[in-house]
Structure formats: structure tokens, C-alpha cells
Amino acid sequence: MISLSVIDKMRPKNKQVNLFLLRENCGKAFYKKYHSKFVEVPCPSCSKNGEKVYQKYGYKHLKCENCLTVWCSPRPTGTLLSEYYASSESTKLWTSILVETDVDRKVLQYEPRVNQLIRLLKKDKKFRPKLAVDLGAGSGAFALSLQNKSYFSEVIAVDFEENCCNVCNKNGLKTIKGSIDDLEDNLYSLITMNDMIEHLFNPLDFLSKCNKVLTDNGYISIACPNGEGFDFKLMKEKTVNITPPEHLNYFNPESIKLLLESTGFEVVLLETPGILDVSIIKREINQKNIDLSKNKFIEDLLINGDDETLNSFQSFLRENKLSSHMLVIAKKIN
């Protein structure tokens, strides 16, 4: 099991507490100011209807009756979201945390994921590793890990936040300040995005644009929360991943597959490779941020289980697509 000290390195406790408070305050203030301009949207994966499951910071969340996606509706328009990210103190703090924990995130998450991705791509004899682009690159850790493998002719980091672009430039990455709309069609062999799709106003439109940007036989790699994962099931709206208006969409293994197939992709790998679920929930229990008194079995397992048992349980979550961290790789087919 990953130790709490390692989690604290990746998610520094003092800054995390400040971040959670800022996200709540910024989210509530934004809702109060702009909620009359929000728009109703159907399920972002299959366009079906849903029923209300909870409300957080004022934002109503629905669960799809068809694919179980959870999403925020009504939600801010794309223009309003851009305004939020440009002015929100919580997004500025999150950027600083990304930069501070860059090395730890790279070692624990990105290097193994990049190695896995390249192994998969090498099996496709039609694939040509030319230009790769990392959207929503943040501090550039993933793009840098990909560049260091020297597999692609060039790796480009793309982010709309100026501070992130400056950090990417300092890390030696070619950087574009912008979004998918600033990329040329039919040019890139690979698009990667980490913890980004949950932020988007219209994921279907976004993935359709990704398809156009990719070359024939191009690939897309998406890492995002699994809305049917362990901590979502236990904590529901109390999970720290549910942070409107920053996070608006919570897909699951079935619904992300539906979404990708509807935008011209074929899923070639889908897994929930999380390594932190058990450790994070155990920390939440220890800090009395979660009450599992109605779920004594899980509470006893996490509090009293030895390392071997907890590691086995984490493996169970990972292997059965029940971890709250999801990875999907898909190939452009039309």
C-alpha cells in the first residue's frame, strides 16, 4: 500500500486544505454570480436524461439513466468557464501545487504510463510516431516524460494558462498557449490528456475536434476520474474530485467507451490503474473526513487490515475497473 507520506508529497496536506477551501469558496461565489446564465445539458456521453443525485456548492448533479455518467447541469457555458479559470484563485493555487509536486507525479504516475503507451503503439505496424501533443499540459510533466523517450519526432505541450506555458517552456518543451481549436487538422499522431476531460463544457464536441486533428491511424490517450470508482461510491459528493465548476463530467468505463465510439474512435485499452484508492480513503477515515459507520465491513478492512490485505484489496479494485482513476487509449478509425 502507498504510504501516507508519499500521498502527502504528491498532495501536500497544508496546500490541499487551502485548495479545498478555495475551491468551495470560488465555486460558491461563481455560482451565486452567474447561475442565471447556466445552461441545461443532457448526459455528455449518450445524450440521455438523468435524475438528480446531489447538489454541491449550489450546482446540481445528475446521473444518467442509461450509462451512469454523473454530470453537472445546468452548467456554465464555455465562455463563463474561461472567465472562471482566468480569475479563480483556486486554479492558481492548483497550478502551484502541480509545479511543486512535479517530480513525484512523474515518478509515480507518468513514467509507467508513458512506457505502457509506447509499448502499445509499437505493436501497431501502421502507426507512425511523428508529432504528439499533450493537451492541458499543466506543468508539462507528462509531455516531458513522453519527450524523454525520443519515440516521437516532437512533443508539444498545449495549455491555455500562461503560467503553465511558462513552466513548460522552462522544461524545454515546445509550447502552444491555447486549446484544441489552435491545432491544425490531420497533423498529430497522438493526443494525450490527463485530468482534463472532466473539465469540459462539451466533451463530445471536443473529442470530435480531436479526431480531426489526428492523422489516420492516430491515437488518443485519456486519463480521468472514474465516476463509478471506489471513493465516489463511498464518499459521493464529499469526494474531493467533485469540484464544480472545475469538474463537470464524471465518466465510467462504459460511458467513456460510448463517447469515444460516437466520435470515431475504437477503444484499444481501458483500465483503472489507480494505486492510491485505499490509502486515500484510509487517510480520510483517520482525519475524520468520512463516516463509514454504516459500512462496518469496509471500515474494519481499511482500519485494521494489514499491508498484505490492503495491497490485495487495491489490486482487486484495479483489476476489476473499480479504482477511481481511469485510463483509456483509443485509435482513430474514421
mmCIF file of C-alpha atoms in Angstrom:
data_model
loop_
_atom_site.group_PDB
_atom_site.id
_atom_site.type_symbol
_atom_site.label_atom_id
_atom_site.label_comp_id
_atom_site.label_asym_id
_atom_site.label_seq_id
_atom_site.Cartn_x
_atom_site.Cartn_y
_atom_site.Cartn_z
ATOM 1 C CA MET A 1 0.000 0.000 0.000
ATOM 2 C CA ILE A 2 1.221 3.515 -0.821
ATOM 3 C CA SER A 3 2.217 5.221 2.411
ATOM 4 C CA LEU A 4 0.548 8.384 3.665
ATOM 5 C CA SER A 5 3.901 10.179 3.477
ATOM 6 C CA VAL A 6 4.051 9.522 -0.266
ATOM 7 C CA ILE A 7 0.494 10.819 -0.702
ATOM 8 C CA ASP A 8 1.433 13.928 1.241
ATOM 9 C CA LYS A 9 4.333 14.501 -1.157
ATOM 10 C CA MET A 10 2.018 14.265 -4.157
ATOM 11 C CA ARG A 11 -0.801 16.146 -2.431
ATOM 12 C CA PRO A 12 0.817 18.354 0.268
ATOM 13 C CA LYS A 13 -1.601 18.401 3.184
ATOM 14 C CA ASN A 14 -1.283 22.085 4.046
ATOM 15 C CA LYS A 15 -1.818 23.206 0.455
ATOM 16 C CA GLN A 16 -4.549 20.640 -0.140
ATOM 17 C CA VAL A 17 -6.588 22.005 2.789
ATOM 18 C CA ASN A 18 -6.233 25.527 1.410
ATOM 19 C CA LEU A 19 -7.099 24.281 -2.073
ATOM 20 C CA PHE A 20 -10.303 22.565 -0.929
ATOM 21 C CA LEU A 21 -11.431 25.699 0.907
ATOM 22 C CA LEU A 22 -10.608 27.911 -2.065
ATOM 23 C CA ARG A 23 -12.407 25.606 -4.486
ATOM 24 C CA GLU A 24 -15.502 25.683 -2.322
ATOM 25 C CA ASN A 25 -15.432 29.444 -1.855
ATOM 26 C CA CYS A 26 -14.656 30.162 -5.509
ATOM 27 C CA GLY A 27 -17.236 27.649 -6.701
ATOM 28 C CA LYS A 28 -19.973 29.083 -4.492
ATOM 29 C CA ALA A 29 -19.140 32.677 -5.418
ATOM 30 C CA PHE A 30 -19.150 31.838 -9.128
ATOM 31 C CA TYR A 31 -22.497 30.049 -8.816
ATOM 32 C CA LYS A 32 -24.058 32.956 -6.949
ATOM 33 C CA LYS A 33 -22.880 35.445 -9.567
ATOM 34 C CA TYR A 34 -23.586 33.535 -12.773
ATOM 35 C CA HIS A 35 -26.053 30.675 -12.169
ATOM 36 C CA SER A 36 -28.833 32.520 -14.016
ATOM 37 C CA LYS A 37 -26.695 32.218 -17.180
ATOM 38 C CA PHE A 38 -26.043 28.466 -16.797
ATOM 39 C CA VAL A 39 -27.483 26.084 -19.399
ATOM 40 C CA GLU A 40 -29.128 22.679 -19.122
ATOM 41 C CA VAL A 41 -27.292 19.847 -20.892
ATOM 42 C CA PRO A 42 -28.103 16.149 -21.389
ATOM 43 C CA CYS A 43 -25.716 13.334 -20.490
ATOM 44 C CA PRO A 44 -22.330 14.277 -22.021
ATOM 45 C CA SER A 45 -21.740 10.665 -23.015
ATOM 46 C CA CYS A 46 -25.007 9.414 -24.521
ATOM 47 C CA SER A 47 -27.322 12.467 -24.522
ATOM 48 C CA LYS A 48 -29.929 10.729 -22.364
ATOM 49 C CA ASN A 49 -31.706 12.175 -19.359
ATOM 50 C CA GLY A 50 -30.780 11.688 -15.731
ATOM 51 C CA GLU A 51 -32.019 12.071 -12.179
ATOM 52 C CA LYS A 52 -30.585 14.359 -9.511
ATOM 53 C CA VAL A 53 -28.145 12.589 -7.196
ATOM 54 C CA TYR A 54 -26.774 15.506 -5.182
ATOM 55 C CA GLN A 55 -26.018 19.215 -5.098
ATOM 56 C CA LYS A 56 -22.638 20.730 -4.278
ATOM 57 C CA TYR A 57 -21.682 24.400 -3.967
ATOM 58 C CA GLY A 58 -25.136 25.058 -5.439
ATOM 59 C CA TYR A 59 -24.501 23.019 -8.614
ATOM 60 C CA LYS A 60 -26.989 20.244 -9.365
ATOM 61 C CA HIS A 61 -25.547 16.867 -10.404
ATOM 62 C CA LEU A 62 -27.471 14.276 -12.400
ATOM 63 C CA LYS A 63 -26.861 10.574 -13.013
ATOM 64 C CA CYS A 64 -27.631 9.150 -16.454
ATOM 65 C CA GLU A 65 -30.410 6.588 -16.549
ATOM 66 C CA ASN A 66 -28.617 4.825 -19.413
ATOM 67 C CA CYS A 67 -24.816 4.866 -18.932
ATOM 68 C CA LEU A 68 -24.477 6.016 -15.268
ATOM 69 C CA THR A 69 -22.396 9.069 -16.127
ATOM 70 C CA VAL A 70 -22.679 11.777 -13.467
ATOM 71 C CA TRP A 71 -22.655 15.346 -14.721
ATOM 72 C CA CYS A 72 -23.353 18.895 -13.664
ATOM 73 C CA SER A 73 -26.458 20.503 -15.178
ATOM 74 C CA PRO A 74 -27.246 23.330 -15.541
ATOM 75 C CA ARG A 75 -23.632 24.314 -16.098
ATOM 76 C CA PRO A 76 -21.556 27.364 -17.088
ATOM 77 C CA THR A 77 -21.079 27.965 -20.799
ATOM 78 C CA GLY A 78 -17.625 27.662 -22.330
ATOM 79 C CA THR A 79 -17.225 31.441 -22.174
ATOM 80 C CA LEU A 80 -18.108 31.532 -18.488
ATOM 81 C CA LEU A 81 -15.711 28.668 -17.767
ATOM 82 C CA SER A 82 -12.893 30.568 -19.471
ATOM 83 C CA GLU A 83 -13.653 33.532 -17.235
ATOM 84 C CA TYR A 84 -13.601 31.310 -14.162
ATOM 85 C CA TYR A 85 -10.216 29.797 -14.980
ATOM 86 C CA ALA A 86 -8.757 33.199 -15.770
ATOM 87 C CA SER A 87 -9.790 34.725 -12.443
ATOM 88 C CA SER A 88 -10.140 31.896 -9.908
ATOM 89 C CA GLU A 89 -7.679 31.851 -7.017
ATOM 90 C CA SER A 90 -8.192 28.087 -6.651
ATOM 91 C CA THR A 91 -6.908 27.369 -10.169
ATOM 92 C CA LYS A 92 -3.819 29.479 -9.478
ATOM 93 C CA LEU A 93 -3.106 27.505 -6.305
ATOM 94 C CA TRP A 94 -3.630 24.194 -8.138
ATOM 95 C CA THR A 95 -1.066 25.259 -10.741
ATOM 96 C CA SER A 96 1.464 25.959 -7.987
ATOM 97 C CA ILE A 97 0.815 22.512 -6.461
ATOM 98 C CA LEU A 98 1.341 20.854 -9.844
ATOM 99 C CA VAL A 99 4.710 22.551 -10.195
ATOM 100 C CA GLU A 100 5.761 21.720 -6.623
ATOM 101 C CA THR A 101 4.890 18.009 -6.930
ATOM 102 C CA ASP A 102 6.127 17.622 -10.499
ATOM 103 C CA VAL A 103 8.927 15.116 -9.804
ATOM 104 C CA ASP A 104 6.842 12.877 -7.553
ATOM 105 C CA ARG A 105 3.943 12.819 -10.011
ATOM 106 C CA LYS A 106 6.324 11.960 -12.848
ATOM 107 C CA VAL A 107 7.962 9.055 -10.998
ATOM 108 C CA LEU A 108 4.772 7.592 -9.543
ATOM 109 C CA GLN A 109 2.353 8.144 -12.406
ATOM 110 C CA TYR A 110 3.719 9.362 -15.693
ATOM 111 C CA GLU A 111 6.812 7.268 -16.423
ATOM 112 C CA PRO A 112 4.999 3.902 -16.156
ATOM 113 C CA ARG A 113 2.054 5.261 -18.147
ATOM 114 C CA VAL A 114 4.312 6.569 -20.919
ATOM 115 C CA ASN A 115 6.156 3.246 -21.096
ATOM 116 C CA GLN A 116 2.847 1.391 -21.344
ATOM 117 C CA LEU A 117 1.585 3.742 -24.056
ATOM 118 C CA ILE A 118 4.690 3.384 -26.202
ATOM 119 C CA ARG A 119 4.648 -0.424 -25.889
ATOM 120 C CA LEU A 120 1.059 -0.423 -27.146
ATOM 121 C CA LEU A 121 1.800 1.916 -30.046
ATOM 122 C CA LYS A 122 4.799 -0.134 -31.168
ATOM 123 C CA LYS A 123 2.516 -3.133 -31.660
ATOM 124 C CA ASP A 124 0.584 -1.241 -34.349
ATOM 125 C CA LYS A 125 2.637 -1.583 -37.529
ATOM 126 C CA LYS A 126 0.586 1.148 -39.248
ATOM 127 C CA PHE A 127 1.305 3.733 -36.598
ATOM 128 C CA ARG A 128 3.835 6.471 -37.396
ATOM 129 C CA PRO A 129 5.223 8.285 -34.315
ATOM 130 C CA LYS A 130 5.615 11.805 -35.650
ATOM 131 C CA LEU A 131 4.030 14.693 -33.731
ATOM 132 C CA ALA A 132 2.499 14.166 -30.293
ATOM 133 C CA VAL A 133 0.536 16.791 -28.383
ATOM 134 C CA ASP A 134 -0.347 16.900 -24.687
ATOM 135 C CA LEU A 135 -3.496 18.950 -24.120
ATOM 136 C CA GLY A 136 -3.981 20.704 -20.792
ATOM 137 C CA ALA A 137 -0.307 20.045 -20.148
ATOM 138 C CA GLY A 138 -0.134 21.820 -16.784
ATOM 139 C CA SER A 139 3.458 21.806 -15.579
ATOM 140 C CA GLY A 140 4.481 19.668 -18.578
ATOM 141 C CA ALA A 141 5.453 16.586 -16.562
ATOM 142 C CA PHE A 142 3.668 14.110 -18.824
ATOM 143 C CA ALA A 143 4.817 15.780 -22.046
ATOM 144 C CA LEU A 144 8.387 15.830 -20.722
ATOM 145 C CA SER A 145 8.225 12.134 -19.837
ATOM 146 C CA LEU A 146 6.996 11.414 -23.360
ATOM 147 C CA GLN A 147 9.678 13.600 -24.945
ATOM 148 C CA ASN A 148 12.446 11.931 -22.942
ATOM 149 C CA LYS A 149 11.667 8.599 -24.604
ATOM 150 C CA SER A 150 12.694 10.015 -28.020
ATOM 151 C CA TYR A 151 9.971 7.951 -29.679
ATOM 152 C CA PHE A 152 8.151 10.860 -31.335
ATOM 153 C CA SER A 153 9.816 13.373 -33.653
ATOM 154 C CA GLU A 154 8.392 16.148 -31.470
ATOM 155 C CA VAL A 155 6.187 16.506 -28.390
ATOM 156 C CA ILE A 156 4.172 19.701 -27.973
ATOM 157 C CA ALA A 157 2.602 20.933 -24.737
ATOM 158 C CA VAL A 158 -0.669 22.874 -25.024
ATOM 159 C CA ASP A 159 -2.309 24.829 -22.205
ATOM 160 C CA PHE A 160 -4.409 27.992 -22.052
ATOM 161 C CA GLU A 161 -2.914 29.084 -18.714
ATOM 162 C CA GLU A 162 0.086 31.372 -19.152
ATOM 163 C CA ASN A 163 1.942 30.253 -16.019
ATOM 164 C CA CYS A 164 1.687 26.619 -17.122
ATOM 165 C CA CYS A 165 3.043 27.533 -20.552
ATOM 166 C CA ASN A 166 5.976 29.347 -18.950
ATOM 167 C CA VAL A 167 6.840 26.275 -16.869
ATOM 168 C CA CYS A 168 6.585 24.017 -19.932
ATOM 169 C CA ASN A 169 8.923 26.326 -21.839
ATOM 170 C CA LYS A 170 11.418 26.287 -18.977
ATOM 171 C CA ASN A 171 11.306 22.485 -19.060
ATOM 172 C CA GLY A 172 12.447 22.561 -22.683
ATOM 173 C CA LEU A 173 9.099 21.773 -24.299
ATOM 174 C CA LYS A 174 7.716 23.341 -27.431
ATOM 175 C CA THR A 175 4.588 25.019 -26.089
ATOM 176 C CA ILE A 176 1.383 26.426 -27.529
ATOM 177 C CA LYS A 177 -0.806 28.715 -25.436
ATOM 178 C CA GLY A 178 -4.308 27.725 -26.458
ATOM 179 C CA SER A 179 -6.578 24.717 -26.918
ATOM 180 C CA ILE A 180 -7.658 22.074 -29.427
ATOM 181 C CA ASP A 181 -9.039 24.906 -31.579
ATOM 182 C CA ASP A 182 -5.499 26.163 -32.152
ATOM 183 C CA LEU A 183 -4.211 22.911 -33.676
ATOM 184 C CA GLU A 184 -4.062 22.086 -37.379
ATOM 185 C CA ASP A 185 -6.214 19.264 -38.742
ATOM 186 C CA ASN A 186 -4.726 15.891 -39.732
ATOM 187 C CA LEU A 187 -1.290 16.645 -38.304
ATOM 188 C CA TYR A 188 -0.760 14.821 -34.986
ATOM 189 C CA SER A 189 -0.053 11.119 -34.440
ATOM 190 C CA LEU A 190 -1.003 11.169 -30.760
ATOM 191 C CA ILE A 191 -3.095 13.304 -28.445
ATOM 192 C CA THR A 192 -2.766 12.841 -24.689
ATOM 193 C CA MET A 193 -4.730 14.477 -21.900
ATOM 194 C CA ASN A 194 -4.558 13.953 -18.171
ATOM 195 C CA ASP A 195 -7.322 15.086 -15.801
ATOM 196 C CA MET A 196 -8.829 17.324 -18.458
ATOM 197 C CA ILE A 197 -11.990 15.831 -19.985
ATOM 198 C CA GLU A 198 -13.874 16.173 -16.703
ATOM 199 C CA HIS A 199 -13.464 19.969 -17.026
ATOM 200 C CA LEU A 200 -15.010 20.402 -20.473
ATOM 201 C CA PHE A 201 -18.322 22.037 -21.285
ATOM 202 C CA ASN A 202 -18.913 19.748 -24.283
ATOM 203 C CA PRO A 203 -16.736 16.595 -24.289
ATOM 204 C CA LEU A 204 -18.427 15.185 -27.415
ATOM 205 C CA ASP A 205 -17.625 18.283 -29.470
ATOM 206 C CA PHE A 206 -14.095 18.317 -28.058
ATOM 207 C CA LEU A 207 -13.383 14.686 -28.996
ATOM 208 C CA SER A 208 -14.814 15.256 -32.476
ATOM 209 C CA LYS A 209 -12.233 18.045 -32.892
ATOM 210 C CA CYS A 210 -9.508 15.713 -31.600
ATOM 211 C CA ASN A 211 -10.466 13.225 -34.289
ATOM 212 C CA LYS A 212 -9.981 15.888 -36.983
ATOM 213 C CA VAL A 213 -6.598 16.924 -35.588
ATOM 214 C CA LEU A 214 -5.265 13.359 -35.641
ATOM 215 C CA THR A 215 -3.714 11.687 -38.676
ATOM 216 C CA ASP A 216 -5.121 8.422 -39.997
ATOM 217 C CA ASN A 217 -4.327 5.630 -37.516
ATOM 218 C CA GLY A 218 -3.702 8.264 -34.839
ATOM 219 C CA TYR A 219 -4.327 7.594 -31.158
ATOM 220 C CA ILE A 220 -5.759 9.421 -28.178
ATOM 221 C CA SER A 221 -4.906 8.711 -24.530
ATOM 222 C CA ILE A 222 -7.205 9.972 -21.766
ATOM 223 C CA ALA A 223 -6.705 9.794 -18.006
ATOM 224 C CA CYS A 224 -9.629 10.948 -15.875
ATOM 225 C CA PRO A 225 -11.665 10.097 -12.770
ATOM 226 C CA ASN A 226 -13.899 7.020 -12.793
ATOM 227 C CA GLY A 227 -17.289 8.195 -11.549
ATOM 228 C CA GLU A 228 -18.162 4.612 -10.604
ATOM 229 C CA GLY A 229 -14.891 4.170 -8.715
ATOM 230 C CA PHE A 230 -14.170 3.369 -5.078
ATOM 231 C CA ASP A 231 -14.044 6.807 -3.467
ATOM 232 C CA PHE A 232 -17.033 8.066 -5.499
ATOM 233 C CA LYS A 233 -19.064 5.112 -4.230
ATOM 234 C CA LEU A 234 -18.040 5.697 -0.620
ATOM 235 C CA MET A 235 -17.920 9.474 -0.393
ATOM 236 C CA LYS A 236 -20.343 10.582 -3.116
ATOM 237 C CA GLU A 237 -20.421 14.395 -3.254
ATOM 238 C CA LYS A 238 -17.882 14.592 -0.419
ATOM 239 C CA THR A 239 -15.120 13.200 -2.595
ATOM 240 C CA VAL A 240 -12.513 15.843 -3.364
ATOM 241 C CA ASN A 241 -12.833 15.075 -7.082
ATOM 242 C CA ILE A 242 -16.290 16.648 -7.229
ATOM 243 C CA THR A 243 -15.442 20.335 -7.500
ATOM 244 C CA PRO A 244 -17.824 22.362 -9.668
ATOM 245 C CA PRO A 245 -17.420 24.392 -11.777
ATOM 246 C CA GLU A 246 -13.935 22.966 -12.361
ATOM 247 C CA HIS A 247 -15.122 19.372 -12.718
ATOM 248 C CA LEU A 248 -18.364 18.903 -14.632
ATOM 249 C CA ASN A 249 -18.266 15.342 -16.032
ATOM 250 C CA TYR A 250 -17.674 12.005 -14.291
ATOM 251 C CA PHE A 251 -17.453 9.201 -16.815
ATOM 252 C CA ASN A 252 -17.051 5.489 -16.109
ATOM 253 C CA PRO A 253 -15.532 2.638 -18.143
ATOM 254 C CA GLU A 254 -18.738 2.009 -20.105
ATOM 255 C CA SER A 255 -19.705 5.616 -20.729
ATOM 256 C CA ILE A 256 -16.246 6.807 -21.845
ATOM 257 C CA LYS A 257 -16.271 3.946 -24.351
ATOM 258 C CA LEU A 258 -19.676 5.066 -25.669
ATOM 259 C CA LEU A 259 -18.421 8.629 -26.001
ATOM 260 C CA LEU A 260 -15.255 7.673 -27.880
ATOM 261 C CA GLU A 261 -17.051 5.326 -30.245
ATOM 262 C CA SER A 262 -19.568 8.061 -31.096
ATOM 263 C CA THR A 263 -16.711 10.369 -32.149
ATOM 264 C CA GLY A 264 -14.906 7.967 -34.480
ATOM 265 C CA PHE A 265 -12.585 6.071 -32.137
ATOM 266 C CA GLU A 266 -12.088 2.428 -31.229
ATOM 267 C CA VAL A 267 -11.024 1.709 -27.658
ATOM 268 C CA VAL A 268 -7.915 -0.484 -27.542
ATOM 269 C CA LEU A 269 -7.155 -0.266 -23.819
ATOM 270 C CA LEU A 270 -9.380 0.630 -20.886
ATOM 271 C CA GLU A 271 -8.355 0.152 -17.281
ATOM 272 C CA THR A 272 -8.467 1.720 -13.847
ATOM 273 C CA PRO A 273 -4.775 1.569 -12.852
ATOM 274 C CA GLY A 274 -5.115 3.531 -9.618
ATOM 275 C CA ILE A 275 -2.697 2.849 -6.777
ATOM 276 C CA LEU A 276 -3.964 5.334 -4.205
ATOM 277 C CA ASP A 277 -7.653 4.481 -3.555
ATOM 278 C CA VAL A 278 -7.146 2.517 -0.357
ATOM 279 C CA SER A 279 -4.516 4.877 1.041
ATOM 280 C CA ILE A 280 -6.611 7.971 0.322
ATOM 281 C CA ILE A 281 -9.788 6.590 1.900
ATOM 282 C CA LYS A 282 -7.798 5.362 4.900
ATOM 283 C CA ARG A 283 -6.384 8.870 5.334
ATOM 284 C CA GLU A 284 -9.892 10.349 5.085
ATOM 285 C CA ILE A 285 -11.065 7.996 7.837
ATOM 286 C CA ASN A 286 -8.098 8.827 10.066
ATOM 287 C CA GLN A 287 -8.740 12.552 9.600
ATOM 288 C CA LYS A 288 -12.450 12.004 10.342
ATOM 289 C CA ASN A 289 -13.443 13.408 6.961
ATOM 290 C CA ILE A 290 -15.579 10.364 6.172
ATOM 291 C CA ASP A 291 -18.017 8.332 8.274
ATOM 292 C CA LEU A 292 -18.222 4.639 7.382
ATOM 293 C CA SER A 293 -20.230 3.637 10.430
ATOM 294 C CA LYS A 294 -22.927 2.297 8.105
ATOM 295 C CA ASN A 295 -20.363 0.230 6.234
ATOM 296 C CA LYS A 296 -18.573 -1.626 9.021
ATOM 297 C CA PHE A 297 -17.005 -4.195 6.726
ATOM 298 C CA ILE A 298 -15.151 -1.600 4.642
ATOM 299 C CA GLU A 299 -14.302 0.458 7.724
ATOM 300 C CA ASP A 300 -12.807 -2.539 9.519
ATOM 301 C CA LEU A 301 -10.965 -3.660 6.383
ATOM 302 C CA LEU A 302 -9.302 -0.297 5.865
ATOM 303 C CA ILE A 303 -8.522 0.464 9.508
ATOM 304 C CA ASN A 304 -7.440 -2.977 10.715
ATOM 305 C CA GLY A 305 -6.236 -4.686 7.553
ATOM 306 C CA ASP A 306 -2.504 -5.385 7.325
ATOM 307 C CA ASP A 307 -0.421 -4.239 4.355
ATOM 308 C CA GLU A 308 -0.798 -7.542 2.518
ATOM 309 C CA THR A 309 -4.597 -7.414 2.795
ATOM 310 C CA LEU A 310 -4.795 -3.774 1.771
ATOM 311 C CA ASN A 311 -2.473 -4.293 -1.184
ATOM 312 C CA SER A 312 -4.613 -7.226 -2.268
ATOM 313 C CA PHE A 313 -7.759 -5.107 -1.995
ATOM 314 C CA GLN A 314 -6.171 -2.303 -4.041
ATOM 315 C CA SER A 315 -5.258 -4.887 -6.688
ATOM 316 C CA PHE A 316 -8.875 -6.094 -6.668
ATOM 317 C CA LEU A 317 -10.124 -2.550 -7.317
ATOM 318 C CA ARG A 318 -7.592 -2.028 -10.073
ATOM 319 C CA GLU A 319 -8.182 -5.330 -11.861
ATOM 320 C CA ASN A 320 -11.990 -5.041 -11.780
ATOM 321 C CA LYS A 321 -12.151 -1.464 -13.083
ATOM 322 C CA LEU A 322 -13.265 -0.178 -9.686
ATOM 323 C CA SER A 323 -10.414 2.221 -8.981
ATOM 324 C CA SER A 324 -11.354 5.897 -9.120
ATOM 325 C CA HIS A 325 -8.573 6.640 -11.615
ATOM 326 C CA MET A 326 -9.299 5.639 -15.226
ATOM 327 C CA LEU A 327 -7.108 5.344 -18.326
ATOM 328 C CA VAL A 328 -8.379 4.785 -21.848
ATOM 329 C CA ILE A 329 -6.434 4.621 -25.117
ATOM 330 C CA ALA A 330 -8.328 4.695 -28.412
ATOM 331 C CA LYS A 331 -7.481 4.624 -32.109
ATOM 332 C CA LYS A 332 -8.988 6.850 -34.788
ATOM 333 C CA ILE A 333 -10.949 4.652 -37.200
ATOM 334 C CA ASN A 334 -12.989 7.207 -39.162
#
